[in-house]
Tab-separated table of N, CA and C in Angstrom:
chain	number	residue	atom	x	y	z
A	80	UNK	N	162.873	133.979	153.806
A	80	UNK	CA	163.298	135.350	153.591
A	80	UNK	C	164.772	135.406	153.203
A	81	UNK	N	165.616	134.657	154.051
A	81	UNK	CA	167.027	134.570	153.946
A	81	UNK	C	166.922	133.750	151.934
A	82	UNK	N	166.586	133.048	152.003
A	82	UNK	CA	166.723	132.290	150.691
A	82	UNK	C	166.414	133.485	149.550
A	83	UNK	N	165.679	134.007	149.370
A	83	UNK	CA	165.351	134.879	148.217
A	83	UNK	C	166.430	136.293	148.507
A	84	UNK	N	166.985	136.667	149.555
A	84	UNK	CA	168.551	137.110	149.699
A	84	UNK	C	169.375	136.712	149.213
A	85	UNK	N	169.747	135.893	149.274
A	85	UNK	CA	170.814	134.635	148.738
A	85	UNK	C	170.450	134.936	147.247
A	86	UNK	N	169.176	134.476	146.481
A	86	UNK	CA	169.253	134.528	145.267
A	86	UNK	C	169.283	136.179	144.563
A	87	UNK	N	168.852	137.391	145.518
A	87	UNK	CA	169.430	138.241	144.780
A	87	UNK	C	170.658	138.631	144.614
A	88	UNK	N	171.590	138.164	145.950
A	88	UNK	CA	172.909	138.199	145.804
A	88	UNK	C	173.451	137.779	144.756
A	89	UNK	N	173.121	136.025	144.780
A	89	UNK	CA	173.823	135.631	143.769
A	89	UNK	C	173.778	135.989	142.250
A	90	UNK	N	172.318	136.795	142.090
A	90	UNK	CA	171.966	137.451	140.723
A	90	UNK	C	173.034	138.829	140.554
A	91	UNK	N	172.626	139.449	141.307
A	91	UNK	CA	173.967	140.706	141.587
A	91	UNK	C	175.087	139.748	140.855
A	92	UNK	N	175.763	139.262	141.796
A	92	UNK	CA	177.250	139.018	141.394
A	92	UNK	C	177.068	138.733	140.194
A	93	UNK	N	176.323	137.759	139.467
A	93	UNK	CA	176.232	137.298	138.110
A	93	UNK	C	176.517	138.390	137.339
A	94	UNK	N	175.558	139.377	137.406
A	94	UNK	CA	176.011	140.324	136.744
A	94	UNK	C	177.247	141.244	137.019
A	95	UNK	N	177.700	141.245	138.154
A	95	UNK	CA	178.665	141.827	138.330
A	95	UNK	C	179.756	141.316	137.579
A	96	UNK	N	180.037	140.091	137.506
A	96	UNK	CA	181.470	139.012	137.037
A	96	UNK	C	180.685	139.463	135.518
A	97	UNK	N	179.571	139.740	134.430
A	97	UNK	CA	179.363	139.552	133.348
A	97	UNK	C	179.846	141.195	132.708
A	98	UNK	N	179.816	141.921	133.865
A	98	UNK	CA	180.431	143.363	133.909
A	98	UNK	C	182.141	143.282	134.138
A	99	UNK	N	182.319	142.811	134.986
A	99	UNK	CA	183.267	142.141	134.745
A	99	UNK	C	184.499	141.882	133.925
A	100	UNK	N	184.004	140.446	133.167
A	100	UNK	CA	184.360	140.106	131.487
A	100	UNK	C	184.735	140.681	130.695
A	101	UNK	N	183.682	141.888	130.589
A	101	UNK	CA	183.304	142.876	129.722
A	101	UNK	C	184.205	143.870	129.598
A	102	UNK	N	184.545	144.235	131.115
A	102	UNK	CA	185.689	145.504	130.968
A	102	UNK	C	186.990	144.656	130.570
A	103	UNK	N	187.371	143.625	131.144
A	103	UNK	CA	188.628	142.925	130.663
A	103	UNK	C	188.838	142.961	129.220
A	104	UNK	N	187.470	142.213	128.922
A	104	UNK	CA	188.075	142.446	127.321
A	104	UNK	C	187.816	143.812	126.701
A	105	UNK	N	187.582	144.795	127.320
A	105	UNK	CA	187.945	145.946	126.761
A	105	UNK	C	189.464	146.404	126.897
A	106	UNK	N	189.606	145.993	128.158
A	106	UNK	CA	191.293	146.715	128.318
A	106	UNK	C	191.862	146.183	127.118
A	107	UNK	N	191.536	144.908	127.052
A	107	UNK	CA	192.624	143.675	126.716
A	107	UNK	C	192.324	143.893	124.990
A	108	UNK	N	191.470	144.380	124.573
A	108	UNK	CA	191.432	144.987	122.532
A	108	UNK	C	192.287	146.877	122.841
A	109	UNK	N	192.178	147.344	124.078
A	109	UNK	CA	192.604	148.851	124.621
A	109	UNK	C	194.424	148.252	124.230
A	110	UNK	N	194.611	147.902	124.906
A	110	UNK	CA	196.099	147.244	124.906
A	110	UNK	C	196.396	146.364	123.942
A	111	UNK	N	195.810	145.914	123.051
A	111	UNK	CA	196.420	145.446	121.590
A	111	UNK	C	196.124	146.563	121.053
A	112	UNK	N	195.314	147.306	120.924
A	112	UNK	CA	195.916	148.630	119.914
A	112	UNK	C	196.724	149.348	120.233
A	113	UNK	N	196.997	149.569	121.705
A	113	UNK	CA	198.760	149.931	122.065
A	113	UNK	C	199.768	149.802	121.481
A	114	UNK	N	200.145	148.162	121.745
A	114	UNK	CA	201.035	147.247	121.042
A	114	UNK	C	200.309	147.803	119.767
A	115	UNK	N	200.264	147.761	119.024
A	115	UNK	CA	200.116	148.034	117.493
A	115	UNK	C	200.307	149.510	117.353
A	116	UNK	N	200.263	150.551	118.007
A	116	UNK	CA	201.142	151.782	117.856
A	116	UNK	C	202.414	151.725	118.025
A	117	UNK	N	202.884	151.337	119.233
A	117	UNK	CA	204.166	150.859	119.527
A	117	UNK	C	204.911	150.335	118.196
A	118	UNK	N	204.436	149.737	117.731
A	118	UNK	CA	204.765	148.671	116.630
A	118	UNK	C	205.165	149.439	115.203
A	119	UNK	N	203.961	150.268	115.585
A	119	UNK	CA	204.028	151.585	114.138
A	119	UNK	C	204.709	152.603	114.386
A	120	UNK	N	205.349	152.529	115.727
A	120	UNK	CA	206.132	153.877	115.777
A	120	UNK	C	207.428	153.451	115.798
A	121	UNK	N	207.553	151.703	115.890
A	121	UNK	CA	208.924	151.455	115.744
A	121	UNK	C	209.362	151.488	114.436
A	122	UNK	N	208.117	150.814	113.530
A	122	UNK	CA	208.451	150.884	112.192
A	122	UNK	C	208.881	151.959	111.680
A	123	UNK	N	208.274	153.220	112.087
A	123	UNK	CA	208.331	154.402	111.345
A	123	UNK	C	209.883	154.982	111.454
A	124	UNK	N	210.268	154.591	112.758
A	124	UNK	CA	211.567	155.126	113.291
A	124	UNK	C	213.001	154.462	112.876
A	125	UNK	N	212.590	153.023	112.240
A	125	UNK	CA	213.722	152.100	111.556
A	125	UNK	C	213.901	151.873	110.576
A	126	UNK	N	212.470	151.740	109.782
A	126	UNK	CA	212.393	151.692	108.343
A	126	UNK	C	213.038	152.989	107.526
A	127	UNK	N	213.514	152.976	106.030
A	127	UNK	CA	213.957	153.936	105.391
A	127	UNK	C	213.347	153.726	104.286
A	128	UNK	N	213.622	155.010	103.588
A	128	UNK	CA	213.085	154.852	101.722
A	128	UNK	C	213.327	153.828	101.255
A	129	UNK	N	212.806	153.009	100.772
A	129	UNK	CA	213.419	152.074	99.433
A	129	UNK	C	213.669	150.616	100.904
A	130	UNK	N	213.032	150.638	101.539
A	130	UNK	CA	213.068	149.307	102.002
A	130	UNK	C	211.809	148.715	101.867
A	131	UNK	N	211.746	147.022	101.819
A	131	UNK	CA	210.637	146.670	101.404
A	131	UNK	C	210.384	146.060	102.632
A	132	UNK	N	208.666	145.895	102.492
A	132	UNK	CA	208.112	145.503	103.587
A	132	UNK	C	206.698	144.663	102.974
A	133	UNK	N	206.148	144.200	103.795
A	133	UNK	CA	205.035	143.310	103.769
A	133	UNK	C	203.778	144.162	104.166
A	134	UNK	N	203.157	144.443	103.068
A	134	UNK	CA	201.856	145.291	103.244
A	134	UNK	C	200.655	144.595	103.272
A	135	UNK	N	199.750	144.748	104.218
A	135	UNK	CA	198.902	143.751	104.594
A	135	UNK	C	197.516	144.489	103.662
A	136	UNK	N	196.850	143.330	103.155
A	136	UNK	CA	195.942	143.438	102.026
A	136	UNK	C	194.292	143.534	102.517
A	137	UNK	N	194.510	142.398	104.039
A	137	UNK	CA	193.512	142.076	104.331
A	137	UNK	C	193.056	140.548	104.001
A	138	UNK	N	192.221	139.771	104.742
A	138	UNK	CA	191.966	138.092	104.897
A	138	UNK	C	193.267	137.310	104.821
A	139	UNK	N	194.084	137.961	105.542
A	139	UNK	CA	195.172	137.202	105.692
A	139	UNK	C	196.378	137.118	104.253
A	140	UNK	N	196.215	138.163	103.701
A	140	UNK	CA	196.954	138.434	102.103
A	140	UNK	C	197.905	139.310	102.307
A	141	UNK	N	199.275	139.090	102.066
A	141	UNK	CA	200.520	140.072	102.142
A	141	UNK	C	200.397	140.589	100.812
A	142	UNK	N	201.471	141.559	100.269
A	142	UNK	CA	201.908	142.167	99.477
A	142	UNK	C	203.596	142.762	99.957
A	143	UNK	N	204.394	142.380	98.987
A	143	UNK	CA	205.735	143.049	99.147
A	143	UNK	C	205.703	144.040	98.651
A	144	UNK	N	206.333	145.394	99.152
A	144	UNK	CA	206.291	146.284	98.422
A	144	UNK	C	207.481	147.208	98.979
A	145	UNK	N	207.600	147.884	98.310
A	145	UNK	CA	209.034	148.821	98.577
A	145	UNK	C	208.386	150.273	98.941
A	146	UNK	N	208.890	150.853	100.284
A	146	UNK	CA	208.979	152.149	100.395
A	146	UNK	C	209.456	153.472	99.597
A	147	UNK	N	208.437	154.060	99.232
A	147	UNK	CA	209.149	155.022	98.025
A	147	UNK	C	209.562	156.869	99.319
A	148	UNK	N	208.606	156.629	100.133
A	148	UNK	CA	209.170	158.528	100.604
A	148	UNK	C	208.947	157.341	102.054
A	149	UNK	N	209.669	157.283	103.062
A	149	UNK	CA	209.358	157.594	104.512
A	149	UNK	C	208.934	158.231	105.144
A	150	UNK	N	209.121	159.361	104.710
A	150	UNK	CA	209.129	160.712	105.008
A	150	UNK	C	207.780	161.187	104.985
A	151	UNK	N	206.533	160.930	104.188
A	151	UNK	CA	205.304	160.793	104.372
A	151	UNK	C	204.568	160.123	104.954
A	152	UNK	N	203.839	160.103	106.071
A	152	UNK	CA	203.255	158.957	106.709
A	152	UNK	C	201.846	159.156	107.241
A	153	UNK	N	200.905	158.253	106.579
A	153	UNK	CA	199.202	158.499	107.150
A	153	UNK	C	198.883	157.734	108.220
A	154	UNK	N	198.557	158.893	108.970
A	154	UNK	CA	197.928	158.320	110.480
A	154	UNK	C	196.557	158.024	110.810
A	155	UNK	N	195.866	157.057	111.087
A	155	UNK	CA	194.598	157.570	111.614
A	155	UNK	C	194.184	158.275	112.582
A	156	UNK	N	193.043	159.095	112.713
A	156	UNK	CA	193.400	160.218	113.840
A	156	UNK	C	191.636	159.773	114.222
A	157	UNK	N	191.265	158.505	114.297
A	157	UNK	CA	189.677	158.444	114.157
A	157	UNK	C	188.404	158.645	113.121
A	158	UNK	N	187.000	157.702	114.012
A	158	UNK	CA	185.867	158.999	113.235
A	158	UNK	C	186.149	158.546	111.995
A	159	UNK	N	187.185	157.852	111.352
A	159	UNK	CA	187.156	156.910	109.896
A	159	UNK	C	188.245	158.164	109.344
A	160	UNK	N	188.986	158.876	109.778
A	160	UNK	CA	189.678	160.091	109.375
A	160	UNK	C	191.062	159.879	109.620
A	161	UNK	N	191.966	160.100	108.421
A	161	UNK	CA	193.584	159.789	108.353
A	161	UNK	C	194.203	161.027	107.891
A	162	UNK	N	195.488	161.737	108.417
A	162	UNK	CA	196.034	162.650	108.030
A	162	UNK	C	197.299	162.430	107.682
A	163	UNK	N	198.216	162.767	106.550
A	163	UNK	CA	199.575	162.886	106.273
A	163	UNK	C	199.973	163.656	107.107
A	164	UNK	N	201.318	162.989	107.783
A	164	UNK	CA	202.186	163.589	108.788
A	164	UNK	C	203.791	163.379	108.108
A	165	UNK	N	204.417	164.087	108.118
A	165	UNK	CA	205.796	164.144	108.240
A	165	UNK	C	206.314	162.751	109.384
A	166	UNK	N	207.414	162.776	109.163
A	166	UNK	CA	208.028	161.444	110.037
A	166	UNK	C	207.894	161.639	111.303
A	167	UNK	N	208.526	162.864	112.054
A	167	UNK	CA	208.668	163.283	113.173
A	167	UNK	C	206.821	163.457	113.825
A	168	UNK	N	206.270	164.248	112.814
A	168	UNK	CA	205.021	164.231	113.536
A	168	UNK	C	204.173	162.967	113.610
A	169	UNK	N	204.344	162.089	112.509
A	169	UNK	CA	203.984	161.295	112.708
A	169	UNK	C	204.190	160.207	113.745
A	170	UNK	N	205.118	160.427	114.175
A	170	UNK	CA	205.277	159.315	115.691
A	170	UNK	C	204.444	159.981	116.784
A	171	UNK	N	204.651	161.603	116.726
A	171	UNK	CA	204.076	162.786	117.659
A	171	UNK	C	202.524	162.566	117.897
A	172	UNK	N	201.806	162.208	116.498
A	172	UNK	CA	200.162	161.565	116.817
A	172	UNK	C	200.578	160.078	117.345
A	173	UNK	N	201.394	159.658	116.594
A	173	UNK	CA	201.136	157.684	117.499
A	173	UNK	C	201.011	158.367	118.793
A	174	UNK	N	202.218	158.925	119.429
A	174	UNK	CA	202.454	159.025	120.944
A	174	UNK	C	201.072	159.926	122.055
A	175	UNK	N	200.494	160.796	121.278
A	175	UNK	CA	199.279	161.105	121.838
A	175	UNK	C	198.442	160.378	121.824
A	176	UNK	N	198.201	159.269	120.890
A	176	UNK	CA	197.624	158.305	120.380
A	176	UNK	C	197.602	157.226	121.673
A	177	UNK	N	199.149	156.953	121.843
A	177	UNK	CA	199.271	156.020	122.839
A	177	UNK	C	198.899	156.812	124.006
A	178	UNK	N	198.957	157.770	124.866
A	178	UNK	CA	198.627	158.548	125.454
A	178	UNK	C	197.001	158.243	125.694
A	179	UNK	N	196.546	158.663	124.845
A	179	UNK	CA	195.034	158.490	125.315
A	179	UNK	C	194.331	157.082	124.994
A	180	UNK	N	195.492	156.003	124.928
A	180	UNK	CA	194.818	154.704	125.028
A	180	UNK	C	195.520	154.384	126.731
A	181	UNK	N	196.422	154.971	127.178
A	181	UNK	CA	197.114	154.753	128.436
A	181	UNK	C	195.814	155.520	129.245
A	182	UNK	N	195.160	156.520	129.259
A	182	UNK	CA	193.791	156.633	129.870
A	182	UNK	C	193.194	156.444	129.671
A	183	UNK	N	192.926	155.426	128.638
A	183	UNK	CA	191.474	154.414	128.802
A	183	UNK	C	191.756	153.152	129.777
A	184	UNK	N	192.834	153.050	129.615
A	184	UNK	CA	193.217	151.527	130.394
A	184	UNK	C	193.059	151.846	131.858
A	185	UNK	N	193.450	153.172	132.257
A	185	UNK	CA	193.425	153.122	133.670
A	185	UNK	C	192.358	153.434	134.000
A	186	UNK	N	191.509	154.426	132.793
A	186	UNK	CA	190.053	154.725	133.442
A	186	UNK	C	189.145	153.145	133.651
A	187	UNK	N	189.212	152.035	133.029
A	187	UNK	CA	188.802	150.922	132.976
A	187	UNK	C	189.296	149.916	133.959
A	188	UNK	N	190.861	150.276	134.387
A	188	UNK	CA	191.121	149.281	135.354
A	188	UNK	C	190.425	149.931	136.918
A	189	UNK	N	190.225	151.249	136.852
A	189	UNK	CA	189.446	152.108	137.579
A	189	UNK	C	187.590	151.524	137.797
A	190	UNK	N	187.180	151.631	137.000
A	190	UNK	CA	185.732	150.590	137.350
A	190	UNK	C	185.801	149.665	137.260
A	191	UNK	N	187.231	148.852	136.827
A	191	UNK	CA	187.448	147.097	137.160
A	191	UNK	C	187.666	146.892	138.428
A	192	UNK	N	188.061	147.868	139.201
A	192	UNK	CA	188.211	147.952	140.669
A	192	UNK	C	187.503	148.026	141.676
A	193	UNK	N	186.624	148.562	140.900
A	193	UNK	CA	185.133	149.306	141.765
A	193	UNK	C	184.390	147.772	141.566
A	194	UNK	N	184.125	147.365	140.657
A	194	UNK	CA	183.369	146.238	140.409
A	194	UNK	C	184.027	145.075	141.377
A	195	UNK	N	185.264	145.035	141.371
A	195	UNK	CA	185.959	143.690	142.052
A	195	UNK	C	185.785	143.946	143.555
A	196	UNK	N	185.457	145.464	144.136
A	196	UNK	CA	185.535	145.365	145.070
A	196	UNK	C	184.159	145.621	145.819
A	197	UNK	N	183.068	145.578	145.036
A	197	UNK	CA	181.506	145.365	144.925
A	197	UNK	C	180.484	143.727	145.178
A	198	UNK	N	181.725	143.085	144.295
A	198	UNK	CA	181.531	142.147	143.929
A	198	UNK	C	182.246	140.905	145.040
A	199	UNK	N	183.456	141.266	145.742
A	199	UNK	CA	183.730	141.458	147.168
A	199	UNK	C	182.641	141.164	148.079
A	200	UNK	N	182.418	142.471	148.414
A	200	UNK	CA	181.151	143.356	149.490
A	200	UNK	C	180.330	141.938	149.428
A	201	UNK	N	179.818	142.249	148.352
A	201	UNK	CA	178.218	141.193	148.163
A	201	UNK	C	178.442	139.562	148.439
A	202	UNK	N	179.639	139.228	148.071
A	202	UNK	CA	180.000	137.406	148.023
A	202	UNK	C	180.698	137.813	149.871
A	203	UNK	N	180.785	138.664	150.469
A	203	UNK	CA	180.274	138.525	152.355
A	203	UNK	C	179.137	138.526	152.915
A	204	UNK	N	178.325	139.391	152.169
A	204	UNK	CA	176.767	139.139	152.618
A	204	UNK	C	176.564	138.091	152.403
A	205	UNK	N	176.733	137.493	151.513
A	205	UNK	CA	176.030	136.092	150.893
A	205	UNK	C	176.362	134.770	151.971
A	206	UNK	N	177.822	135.317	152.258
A	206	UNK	CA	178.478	134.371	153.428
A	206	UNK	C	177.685	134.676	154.360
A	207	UNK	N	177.462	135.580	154.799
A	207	UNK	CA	176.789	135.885	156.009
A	207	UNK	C	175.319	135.149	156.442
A	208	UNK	N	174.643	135.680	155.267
A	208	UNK	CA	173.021	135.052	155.267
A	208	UNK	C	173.635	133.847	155.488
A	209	UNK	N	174.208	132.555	154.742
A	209	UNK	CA	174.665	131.040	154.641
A	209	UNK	C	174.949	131.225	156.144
A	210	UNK	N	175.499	131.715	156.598
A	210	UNK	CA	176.177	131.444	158.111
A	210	UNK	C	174.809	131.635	159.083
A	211	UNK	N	174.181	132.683	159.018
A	211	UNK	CA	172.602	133.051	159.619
A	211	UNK	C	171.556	131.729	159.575
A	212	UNK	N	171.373	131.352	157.898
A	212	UNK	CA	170.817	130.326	157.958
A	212	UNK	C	171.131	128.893	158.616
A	213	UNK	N	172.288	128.628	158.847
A	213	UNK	CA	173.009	127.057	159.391
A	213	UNK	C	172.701	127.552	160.864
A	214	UNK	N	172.610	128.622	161.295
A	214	UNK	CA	172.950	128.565	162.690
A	214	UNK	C	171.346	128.880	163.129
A	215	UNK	N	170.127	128.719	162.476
A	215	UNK	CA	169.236	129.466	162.244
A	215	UNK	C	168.379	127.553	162.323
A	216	UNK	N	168.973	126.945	161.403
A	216	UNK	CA	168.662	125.155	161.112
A	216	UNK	C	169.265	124.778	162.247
A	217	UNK	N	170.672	124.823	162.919
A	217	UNK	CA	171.146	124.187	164.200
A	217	UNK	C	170.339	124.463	164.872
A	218	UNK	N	169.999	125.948	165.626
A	218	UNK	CA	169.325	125.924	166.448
A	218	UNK	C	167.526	125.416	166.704
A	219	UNK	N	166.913	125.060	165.437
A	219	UNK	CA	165.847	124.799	164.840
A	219	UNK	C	165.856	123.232	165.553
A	220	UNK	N	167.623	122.475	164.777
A	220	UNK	CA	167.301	120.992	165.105
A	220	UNK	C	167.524	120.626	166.989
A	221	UNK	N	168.323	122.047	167.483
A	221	UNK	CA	168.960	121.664	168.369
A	221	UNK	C	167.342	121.468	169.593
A	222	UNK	N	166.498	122.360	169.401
A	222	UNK	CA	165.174	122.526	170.057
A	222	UNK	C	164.439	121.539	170.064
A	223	UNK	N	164.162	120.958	168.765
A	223	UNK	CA	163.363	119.688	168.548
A	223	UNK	C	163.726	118.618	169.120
A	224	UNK	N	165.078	118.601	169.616
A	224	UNK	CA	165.793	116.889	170.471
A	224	UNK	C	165.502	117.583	171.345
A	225	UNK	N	165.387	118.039	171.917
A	225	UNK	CA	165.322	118.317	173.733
A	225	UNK	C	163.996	117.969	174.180
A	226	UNK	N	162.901	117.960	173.678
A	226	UNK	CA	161.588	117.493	173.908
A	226	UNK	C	161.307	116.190	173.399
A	227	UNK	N	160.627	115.695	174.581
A	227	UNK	CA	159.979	114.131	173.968
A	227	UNK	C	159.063	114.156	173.679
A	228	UNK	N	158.814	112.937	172.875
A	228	UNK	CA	157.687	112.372	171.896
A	228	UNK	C	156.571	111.507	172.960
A	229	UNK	N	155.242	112.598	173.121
A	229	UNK	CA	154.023	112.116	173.484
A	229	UNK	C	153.223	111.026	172.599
């Protein structure tokens, strides 16, 4: 009985640690698109007209190219959807932007918590049954020496 405990435990946790994983690497693509607003809002805030920069093409292909307005800037706002913003507003979406990637991270480190501390809970039961069973076999072997062999 104890044994097929044990193995649903240990199935639980499996999935628990595969739940786990899962949210990590969500934070962890959540927080590189951070850093990559950050990044775009520094640009936006240092760069000027007529400076050149390295425009990314895609498969690993630059392009130099020179800034013609600063002063225009397309944001993505989702949903496959980009809007021209002015300079000022345009940092104004990064920063809501960053904003609601700062509550995904915590809503996620929020059921990363719940899980770690689930996942906790269950790897004590598991101790427990292991401890039930040894003391369950001691007392099993301890019975059998005390009587002699007819």
């Amino acid at each position: 009985m104890s044994q097929q405990q044990l193995q649903q435990l240990s199935q639980e946790l499996q999935e628990i640690d595969e739940q786990i994983e899962g949210l990590q690497a969500n934070i962890e693509a959540v927080q590189q698109e951070k850093t990559e607003v950050d990044e775009a809002i520094e640009a936006i805030e240092t760069l000027e007209t007529d400076s050149t920069v390295q425009m990314p093409l895609g498969g690993g292909a630059y392009l130099r190219t020179t800034i013609e307005n600063i002063d225009e800037v397309i944001v993505e706002l989702g949903a496959d959807y980009a809007a021209e913003f002015e300079e000022g507003d345009a940092v104004d979406a990064l920063d809501n932007k960053k904003d609601h990637l700062d509550d995904q991270i915590e809503e996620l480190n929020e059921q990363l918590a719940e899980l770690e501390t689930e996942s906790e809970e269950l790897e004590q039961q598991a101790q427990q049954l292991q401890q039930q069973a040894m003391q369950q076999q001691m007392q099993g072997m301890g019975q059998g020496q005390g009587q002699p062999d007819e």
